[in-house]
Coordinates of C-alpha atoms and ligand atoms in Angstrom, one line a residue:
X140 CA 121.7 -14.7 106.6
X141 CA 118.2 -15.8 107.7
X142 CA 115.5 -15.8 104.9
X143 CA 112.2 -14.8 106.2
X144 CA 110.9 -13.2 103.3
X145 CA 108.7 -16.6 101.9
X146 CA 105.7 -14.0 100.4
X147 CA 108.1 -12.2 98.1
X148 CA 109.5 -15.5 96.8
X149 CA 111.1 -18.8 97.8
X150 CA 114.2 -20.9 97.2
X151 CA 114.1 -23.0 94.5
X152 CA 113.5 -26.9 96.3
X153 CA 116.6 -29.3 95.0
X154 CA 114.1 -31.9 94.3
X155 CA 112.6 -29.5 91.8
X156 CA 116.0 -28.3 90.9
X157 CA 116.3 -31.8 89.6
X158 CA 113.4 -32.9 88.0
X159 CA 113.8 -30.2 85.9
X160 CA 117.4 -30.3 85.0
X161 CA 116.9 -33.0 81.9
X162 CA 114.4 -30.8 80.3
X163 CA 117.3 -28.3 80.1
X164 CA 119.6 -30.8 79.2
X165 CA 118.5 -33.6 77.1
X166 CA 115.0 -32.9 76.0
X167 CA 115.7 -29.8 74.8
X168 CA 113.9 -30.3 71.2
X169 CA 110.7 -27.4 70.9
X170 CA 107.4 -28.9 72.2
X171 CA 105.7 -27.1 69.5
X172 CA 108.1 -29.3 66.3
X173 CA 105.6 -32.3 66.3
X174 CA 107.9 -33.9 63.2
X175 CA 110.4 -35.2 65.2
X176 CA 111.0 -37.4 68.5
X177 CA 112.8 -34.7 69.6
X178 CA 110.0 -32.5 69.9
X179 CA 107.3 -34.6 70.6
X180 CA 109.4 -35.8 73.9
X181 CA 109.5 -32.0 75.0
X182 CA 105.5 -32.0 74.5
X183 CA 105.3 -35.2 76.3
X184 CA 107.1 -33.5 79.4
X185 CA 104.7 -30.3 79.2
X186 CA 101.3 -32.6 78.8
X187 CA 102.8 -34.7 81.4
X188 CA 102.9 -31.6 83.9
X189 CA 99.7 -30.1 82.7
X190 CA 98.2 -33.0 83.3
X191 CA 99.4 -32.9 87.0
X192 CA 98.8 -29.7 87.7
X193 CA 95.1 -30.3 86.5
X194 CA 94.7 -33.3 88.8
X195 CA 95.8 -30.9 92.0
X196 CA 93.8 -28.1 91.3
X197 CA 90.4 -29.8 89.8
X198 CA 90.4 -29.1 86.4
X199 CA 91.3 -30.6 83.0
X200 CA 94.2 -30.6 81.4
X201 CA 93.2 -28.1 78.6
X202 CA 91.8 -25.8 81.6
X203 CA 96.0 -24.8 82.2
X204 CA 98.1 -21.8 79.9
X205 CA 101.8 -21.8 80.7
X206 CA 102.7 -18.6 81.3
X207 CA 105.7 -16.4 82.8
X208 CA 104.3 -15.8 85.8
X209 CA 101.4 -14.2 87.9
X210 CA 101.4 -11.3 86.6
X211 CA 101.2 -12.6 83.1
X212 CA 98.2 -14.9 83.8
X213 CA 96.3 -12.0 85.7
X214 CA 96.9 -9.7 83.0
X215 CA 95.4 -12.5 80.7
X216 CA 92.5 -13.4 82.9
X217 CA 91.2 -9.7 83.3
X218 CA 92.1 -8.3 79.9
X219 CA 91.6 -11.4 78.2
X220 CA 87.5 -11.5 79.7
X221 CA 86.9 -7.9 79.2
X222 CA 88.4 -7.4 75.6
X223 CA 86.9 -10.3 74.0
X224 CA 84.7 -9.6 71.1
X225 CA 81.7 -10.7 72.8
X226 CA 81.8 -9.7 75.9
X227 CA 79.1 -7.4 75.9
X228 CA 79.4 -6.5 80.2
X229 CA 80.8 -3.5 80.4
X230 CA 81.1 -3.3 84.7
X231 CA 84.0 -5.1 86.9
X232 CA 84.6 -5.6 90.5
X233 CA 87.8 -6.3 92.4
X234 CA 89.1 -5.7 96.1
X235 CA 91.0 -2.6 97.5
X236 CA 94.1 -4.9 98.6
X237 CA 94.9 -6.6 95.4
X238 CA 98.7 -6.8 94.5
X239 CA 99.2 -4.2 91.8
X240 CA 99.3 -7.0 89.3
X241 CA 95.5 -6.6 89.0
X242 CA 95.0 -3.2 90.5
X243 CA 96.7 -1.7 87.8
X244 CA 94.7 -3.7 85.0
X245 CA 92.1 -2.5 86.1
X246 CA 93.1 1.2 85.7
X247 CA 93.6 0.6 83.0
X248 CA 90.6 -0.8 81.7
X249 CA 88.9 1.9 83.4
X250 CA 90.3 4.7 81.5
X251 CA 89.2 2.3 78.1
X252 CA 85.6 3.1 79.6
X253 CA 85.2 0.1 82.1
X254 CA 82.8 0.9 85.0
X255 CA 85.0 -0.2 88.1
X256 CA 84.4 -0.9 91.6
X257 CA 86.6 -1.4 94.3
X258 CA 85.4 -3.5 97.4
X259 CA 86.4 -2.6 100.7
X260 CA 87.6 -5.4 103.0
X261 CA 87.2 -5.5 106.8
X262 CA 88.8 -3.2 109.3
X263 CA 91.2 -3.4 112.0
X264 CA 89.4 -4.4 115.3
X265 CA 87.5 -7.4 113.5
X266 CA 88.9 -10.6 113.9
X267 CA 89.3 -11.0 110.3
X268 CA 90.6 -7.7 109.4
X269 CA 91.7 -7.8 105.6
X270 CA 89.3 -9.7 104.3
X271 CA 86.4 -8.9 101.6
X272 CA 83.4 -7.2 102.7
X273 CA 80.9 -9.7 101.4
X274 CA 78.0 -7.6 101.8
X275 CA 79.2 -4.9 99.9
X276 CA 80.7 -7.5 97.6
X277 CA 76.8 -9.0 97.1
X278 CA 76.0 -5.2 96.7
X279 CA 79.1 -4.3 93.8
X280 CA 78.2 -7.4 91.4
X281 CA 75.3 -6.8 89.0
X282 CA 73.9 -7.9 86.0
X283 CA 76.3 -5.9 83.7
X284 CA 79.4 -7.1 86.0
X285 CA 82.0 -8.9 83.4
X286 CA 84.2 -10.3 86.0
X287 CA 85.2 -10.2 89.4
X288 CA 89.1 -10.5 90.5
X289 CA 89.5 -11.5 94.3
X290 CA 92.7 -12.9 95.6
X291 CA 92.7 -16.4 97.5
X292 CA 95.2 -15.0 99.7
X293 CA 97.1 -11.6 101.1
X294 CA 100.3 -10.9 99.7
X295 CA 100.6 -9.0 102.9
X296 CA 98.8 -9.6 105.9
X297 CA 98.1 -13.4 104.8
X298 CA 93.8 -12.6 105.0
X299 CA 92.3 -15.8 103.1
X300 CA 89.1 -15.2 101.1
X301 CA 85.9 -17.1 101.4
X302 CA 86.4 -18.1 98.1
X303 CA 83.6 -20.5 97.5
X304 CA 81.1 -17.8 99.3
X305 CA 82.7 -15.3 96.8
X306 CA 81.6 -17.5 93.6
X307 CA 78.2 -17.5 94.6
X308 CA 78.0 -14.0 94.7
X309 CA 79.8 -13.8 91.6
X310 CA 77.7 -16.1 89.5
X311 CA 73.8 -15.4 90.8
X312 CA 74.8 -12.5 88.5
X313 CA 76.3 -14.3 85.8
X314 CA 79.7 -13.0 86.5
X315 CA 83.1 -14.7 86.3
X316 CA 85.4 -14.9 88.9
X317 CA 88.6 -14.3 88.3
X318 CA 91.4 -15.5 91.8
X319 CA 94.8 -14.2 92.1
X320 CA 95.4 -17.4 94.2
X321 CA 99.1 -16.7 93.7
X322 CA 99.6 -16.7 97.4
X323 CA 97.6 -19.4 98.0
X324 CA 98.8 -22.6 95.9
X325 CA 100.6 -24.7 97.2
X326 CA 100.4 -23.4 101.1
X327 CA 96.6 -24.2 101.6
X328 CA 94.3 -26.9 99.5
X329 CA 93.2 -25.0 96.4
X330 CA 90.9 -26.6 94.4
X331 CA 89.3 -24.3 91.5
X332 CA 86.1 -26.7 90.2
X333 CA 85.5 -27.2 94.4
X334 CA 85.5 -23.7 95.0
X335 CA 83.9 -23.1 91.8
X336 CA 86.7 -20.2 90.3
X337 CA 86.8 -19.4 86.7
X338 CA 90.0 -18.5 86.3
X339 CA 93.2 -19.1 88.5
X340 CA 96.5 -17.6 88.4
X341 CA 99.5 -19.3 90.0
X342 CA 103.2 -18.9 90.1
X343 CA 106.1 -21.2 91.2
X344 CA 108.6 -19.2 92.6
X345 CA 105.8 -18.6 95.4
X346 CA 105.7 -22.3 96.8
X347 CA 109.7 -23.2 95.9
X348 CA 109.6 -23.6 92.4
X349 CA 111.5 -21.8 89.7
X350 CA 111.2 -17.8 89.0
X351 CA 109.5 -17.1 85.7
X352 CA 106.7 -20.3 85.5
X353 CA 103.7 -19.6 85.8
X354 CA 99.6 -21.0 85.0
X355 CA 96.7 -19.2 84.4
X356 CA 93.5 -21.9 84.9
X357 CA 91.0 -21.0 82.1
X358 CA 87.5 -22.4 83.0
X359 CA 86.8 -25.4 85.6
X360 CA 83.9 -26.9 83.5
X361 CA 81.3 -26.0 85.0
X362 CA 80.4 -22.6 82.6
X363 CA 82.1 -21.2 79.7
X364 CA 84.9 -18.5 79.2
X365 CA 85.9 -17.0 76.8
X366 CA 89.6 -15.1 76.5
X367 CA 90.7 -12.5 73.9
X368 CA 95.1 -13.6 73.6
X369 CA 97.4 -11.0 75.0
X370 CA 100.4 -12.5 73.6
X371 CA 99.8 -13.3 69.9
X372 CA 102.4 -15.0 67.5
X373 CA 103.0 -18.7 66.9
X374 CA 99.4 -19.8 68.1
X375 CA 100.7 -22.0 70.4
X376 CA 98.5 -23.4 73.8
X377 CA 95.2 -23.1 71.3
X378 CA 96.1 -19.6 70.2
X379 CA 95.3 -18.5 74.1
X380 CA 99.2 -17.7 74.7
X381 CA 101.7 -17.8 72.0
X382 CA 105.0 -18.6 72.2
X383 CA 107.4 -21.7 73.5
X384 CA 106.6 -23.1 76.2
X385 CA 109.2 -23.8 78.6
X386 CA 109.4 -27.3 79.4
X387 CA 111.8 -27.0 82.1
X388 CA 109.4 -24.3 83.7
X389 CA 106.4 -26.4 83.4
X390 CA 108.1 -29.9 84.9
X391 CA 109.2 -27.5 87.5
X392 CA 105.9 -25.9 88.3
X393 CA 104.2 -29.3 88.5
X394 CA 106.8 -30.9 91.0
X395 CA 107.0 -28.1 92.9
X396 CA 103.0 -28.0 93.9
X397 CA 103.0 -32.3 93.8
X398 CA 106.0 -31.7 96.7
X399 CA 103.5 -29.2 98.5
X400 CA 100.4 -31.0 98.0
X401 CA 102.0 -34.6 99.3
X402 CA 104.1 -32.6 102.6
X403 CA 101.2 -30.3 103.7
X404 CA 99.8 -31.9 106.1
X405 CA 103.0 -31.9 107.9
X406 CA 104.0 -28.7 106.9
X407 CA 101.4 -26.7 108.1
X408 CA 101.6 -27.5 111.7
X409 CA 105.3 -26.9 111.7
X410 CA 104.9 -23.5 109.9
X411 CA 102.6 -22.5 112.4
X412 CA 104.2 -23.7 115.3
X413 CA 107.5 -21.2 113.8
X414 CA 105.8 -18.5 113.5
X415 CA 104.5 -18.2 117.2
X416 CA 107.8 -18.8 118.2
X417 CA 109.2 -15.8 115.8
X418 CA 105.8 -13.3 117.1
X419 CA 106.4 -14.6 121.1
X420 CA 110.2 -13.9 121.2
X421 CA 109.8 -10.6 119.3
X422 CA 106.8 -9.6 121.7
X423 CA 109.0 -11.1 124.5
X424 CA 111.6 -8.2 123.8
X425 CA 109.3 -5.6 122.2
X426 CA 106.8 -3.9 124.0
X427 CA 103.5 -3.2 122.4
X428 CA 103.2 -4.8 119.1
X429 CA 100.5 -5.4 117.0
X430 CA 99.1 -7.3 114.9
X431 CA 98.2 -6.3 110.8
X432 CA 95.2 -8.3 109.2
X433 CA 93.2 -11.3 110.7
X434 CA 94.3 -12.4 114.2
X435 CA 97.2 -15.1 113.9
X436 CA 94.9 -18.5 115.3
X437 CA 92.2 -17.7 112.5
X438 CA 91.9 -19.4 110.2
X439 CA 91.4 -16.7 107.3
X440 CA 95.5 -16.2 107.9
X441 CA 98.4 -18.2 105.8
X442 CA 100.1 -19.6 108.6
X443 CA 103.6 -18.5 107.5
X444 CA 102.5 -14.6 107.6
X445 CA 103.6 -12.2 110.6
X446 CA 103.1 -8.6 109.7
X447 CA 102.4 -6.2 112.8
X448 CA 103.2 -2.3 113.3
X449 CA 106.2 -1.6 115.8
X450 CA 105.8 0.7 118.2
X451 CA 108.2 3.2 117.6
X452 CA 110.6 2.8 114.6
X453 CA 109.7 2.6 110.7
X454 CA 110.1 -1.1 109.4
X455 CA 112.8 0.8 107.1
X456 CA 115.1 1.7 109.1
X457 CA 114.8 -2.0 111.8
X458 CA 115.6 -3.5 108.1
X459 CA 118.5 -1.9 107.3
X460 CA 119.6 -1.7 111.1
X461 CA 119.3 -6.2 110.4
X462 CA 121.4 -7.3 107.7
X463 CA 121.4 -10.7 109.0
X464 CA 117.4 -11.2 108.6
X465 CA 115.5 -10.6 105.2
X466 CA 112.3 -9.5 105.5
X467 CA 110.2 -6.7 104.3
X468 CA 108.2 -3.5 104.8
X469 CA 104.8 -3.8 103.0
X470 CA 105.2 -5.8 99.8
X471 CA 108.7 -6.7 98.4
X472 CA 106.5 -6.3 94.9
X473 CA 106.0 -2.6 95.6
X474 CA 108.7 -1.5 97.4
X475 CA 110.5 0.6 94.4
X476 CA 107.8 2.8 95.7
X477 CA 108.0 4.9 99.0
X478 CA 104.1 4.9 99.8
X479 CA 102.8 3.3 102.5
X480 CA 101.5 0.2 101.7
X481 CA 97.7 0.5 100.0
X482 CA 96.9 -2.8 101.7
X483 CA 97.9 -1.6 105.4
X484 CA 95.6 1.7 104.5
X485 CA 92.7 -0.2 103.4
X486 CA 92.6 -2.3 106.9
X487 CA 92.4 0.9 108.5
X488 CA 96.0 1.9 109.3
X489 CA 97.3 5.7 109.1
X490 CA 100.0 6.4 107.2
X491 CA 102.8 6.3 110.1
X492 CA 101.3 3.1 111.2
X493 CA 101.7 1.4 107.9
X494 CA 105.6 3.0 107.7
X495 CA 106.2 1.2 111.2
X496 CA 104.8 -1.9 109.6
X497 CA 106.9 -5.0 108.5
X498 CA 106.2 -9.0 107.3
X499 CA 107.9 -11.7 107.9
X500 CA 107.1 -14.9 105.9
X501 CA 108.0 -18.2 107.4
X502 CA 108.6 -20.9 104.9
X503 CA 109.7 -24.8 104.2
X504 CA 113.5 -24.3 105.1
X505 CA 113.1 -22.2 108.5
X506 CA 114.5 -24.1 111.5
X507 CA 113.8 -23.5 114.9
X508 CA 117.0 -22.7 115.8
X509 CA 117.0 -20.1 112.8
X510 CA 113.9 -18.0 114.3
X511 CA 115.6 -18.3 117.9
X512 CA 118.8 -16.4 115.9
X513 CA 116.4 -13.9 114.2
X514 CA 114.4 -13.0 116.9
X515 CA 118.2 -12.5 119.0
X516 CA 119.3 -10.2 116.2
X517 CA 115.9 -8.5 115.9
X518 CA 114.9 -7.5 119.5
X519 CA 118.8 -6.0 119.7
X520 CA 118.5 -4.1 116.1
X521 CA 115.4 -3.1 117.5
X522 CA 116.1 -1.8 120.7
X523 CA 119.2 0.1 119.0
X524 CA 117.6 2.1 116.5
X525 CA 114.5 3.1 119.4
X526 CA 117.4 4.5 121.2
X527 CA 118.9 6.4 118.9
X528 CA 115.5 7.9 118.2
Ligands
PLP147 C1 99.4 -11.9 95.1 C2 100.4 -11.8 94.1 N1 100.1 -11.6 92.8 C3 100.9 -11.5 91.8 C4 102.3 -11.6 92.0 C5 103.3 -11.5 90.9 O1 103.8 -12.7 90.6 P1 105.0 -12.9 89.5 O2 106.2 -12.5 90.2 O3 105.0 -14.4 89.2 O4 104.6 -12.1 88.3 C6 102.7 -11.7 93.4 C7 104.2 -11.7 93.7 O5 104.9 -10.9 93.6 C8 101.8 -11.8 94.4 O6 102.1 -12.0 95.7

């Protein structure tokens, strides 16, 4: 079996693996129970990793909230802005290809009488296809604008926002910005006082950490924000997120960006380099495919992310037709659902083309002589279920 299905999630590294087996272990005391060593060693370990993670992403310490995941720090970003007592904004902006994560928060908050706008991103036929319309961005944010929620990177198609051009917009107005950089950390530098982000959501089982850690960034220092809790309970991370905090989860998340922070530099190059191997063998064999979302050399695309529209068959049925490859039709985080993917839509794509669509995600544990395997088993799947249709 030959993973290439790095945007849905990624295996665990064994280096992390083992930096975090002692806090599962040994220090296993509560790093809330301050009264004994016990506990206070658990803390340690969870300071210890905040601390890190602070350092790699420009902020302080107190700037990071443990959480479960992405979706629980974008949940606590966007609700936790727009529900605070004070907030007084009433109007909120986010981007047509979000992952449902925030898409679906916002719905929400729209039907609580939130005034929402969704920017469009550009089409198919621009070089950067998939990425946020800035001019209609500068024309969406206003004076009553709360927040703005814009993703650091594609879940999909791998488009990578201008993010510092995005906080400008965003603040002239005197609204936060909120990035989903989920996709982001950990595969390009991410730096949220640099770029000047508010708020920063991050998960680890995206850059081969564990399943189940995540961080929300809460403020870089430079203005202030102010969250109303989602989780409430034991008061714990200064009320922001209640609960334990899982030690284990936190070491992990820390050594898992520190791996991709120190090995990116090599890493990229080699990512890149398998990637146009994978798209030139499968174009070798397949006639006619084509790109989805910015063209592959630019540099608004992760470099692990192939997703193109076949010219024939639906990305179903060449998935099930190749047991031996993972990979994915739209988004591995939507696909309980049969609709084409929003995101394919939104960059211009009809329905059929989106259905003929699939991504591939190249990641830290592909070989070479894996992709030349995948692409064997691919163009033959391929041509197979063409004929048969
Ligand atoms: C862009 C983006 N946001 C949010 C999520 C959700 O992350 P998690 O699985 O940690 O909740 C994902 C992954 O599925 C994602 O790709």
């Amino acid at each position: 079996m030959i993973y290439l299905d790095n945007h849905a999630s990624t295996r665990c590294d064994p280096r992390v693996i083992e930096a975090m087996m002692p806090w599962l272990s040994e220090h296993y005391g509560n790093p809330h129970s301050g009264s004994h060593a016990f506990g206070r060693q658990a803390a340690e370990g969870v300071d210890a990793a905040a601390h890190d993670l602070s350092k790699m992403l420009g902020v302080e310490p107190e700037s990071i909230v443990f959480t479960s995941g992405a979706t629980e720090s974008n949940n606590l970003a966007i609700r936790g802005v727009c529900l605070h007592p004070r907030q007084k904004r009433r109007h909120i902006v986010t981007v047509t290809t979000e992952h449902p994560a925030v898409l679906d928060v916002f719905s929400e908050l729209e039907n609580d009488g939130f005034r929402v706008t969704h920017v469009p991103v550009l089409r198919n036929g621009d070089p950067n296809a998939g990425v946020v319309d800035l001019n209609q961005l500068a024309e969406a944010v206003d004076d009553d604008t709360a927040l703005v929620s814009i993703m650091w990177a594609n879940n999909e198609i791998g488009a990578i926002a201008p993010i510092s051009e995005i906080a400008d917009i965003c603040h002239e107005r005197g609204a936060l910005l909120h990035s989903d950089a989920t996709q982001a950390v950990g595969r390009i530098p991410v730096d949220a006082k640099a770029a000047d982000v508010d708020l920063l959501s991050a998960t680890a089982h995206k850059f081969y950490g564990p399943k189940g850690s995540g961080i929300l960034v809460v403020g870089n220092s430079n203005r202030r924000v102010r969250l109303k809790p989602q989780v409430t309970g034991g008061g714990q991370q200064n009320g922001l997120r209640s609960g334990t905090v899982n030690p284990a989860g936190a070491v992990g998340i820390a050594a898992a960006l520190q791996l991709c922070v120190v090995e990116m530099e090599q890493a990229h190059p080699k990512t890149l380099r398998l990637r146009k191997q994978l798209f030139d063998s499968l174009a070798a064999g397949i006639e006619g495919l084509q790109i989805n979302g910015p063209e592959l050399e630019s540099e608004h695309r992760l470099a692990g992310n192939l997703n193109m529209i076949l010219p024939s068959i639906e990305g179903a049925a060449w998935i099930s037709a190749t047991p031996e490859v993972a990979f994915s039709s739209g988004s591995a985080c939507s696909s309980v659902e049969s609709k084409p993917s929003h995101v394919l839509t939104a960059i211009g794509n009809d329905e059929s083309q989106a259905r003929r669509s699939v991504r591939f995600g190249v990641g830290r544990f592909n070989t070479t002589d894996e992709i030349e395997q995948a692409s064997t088993l691919l163009t033959r799947s391929y041509r197979e279920v063409a004929q048969l249709g």
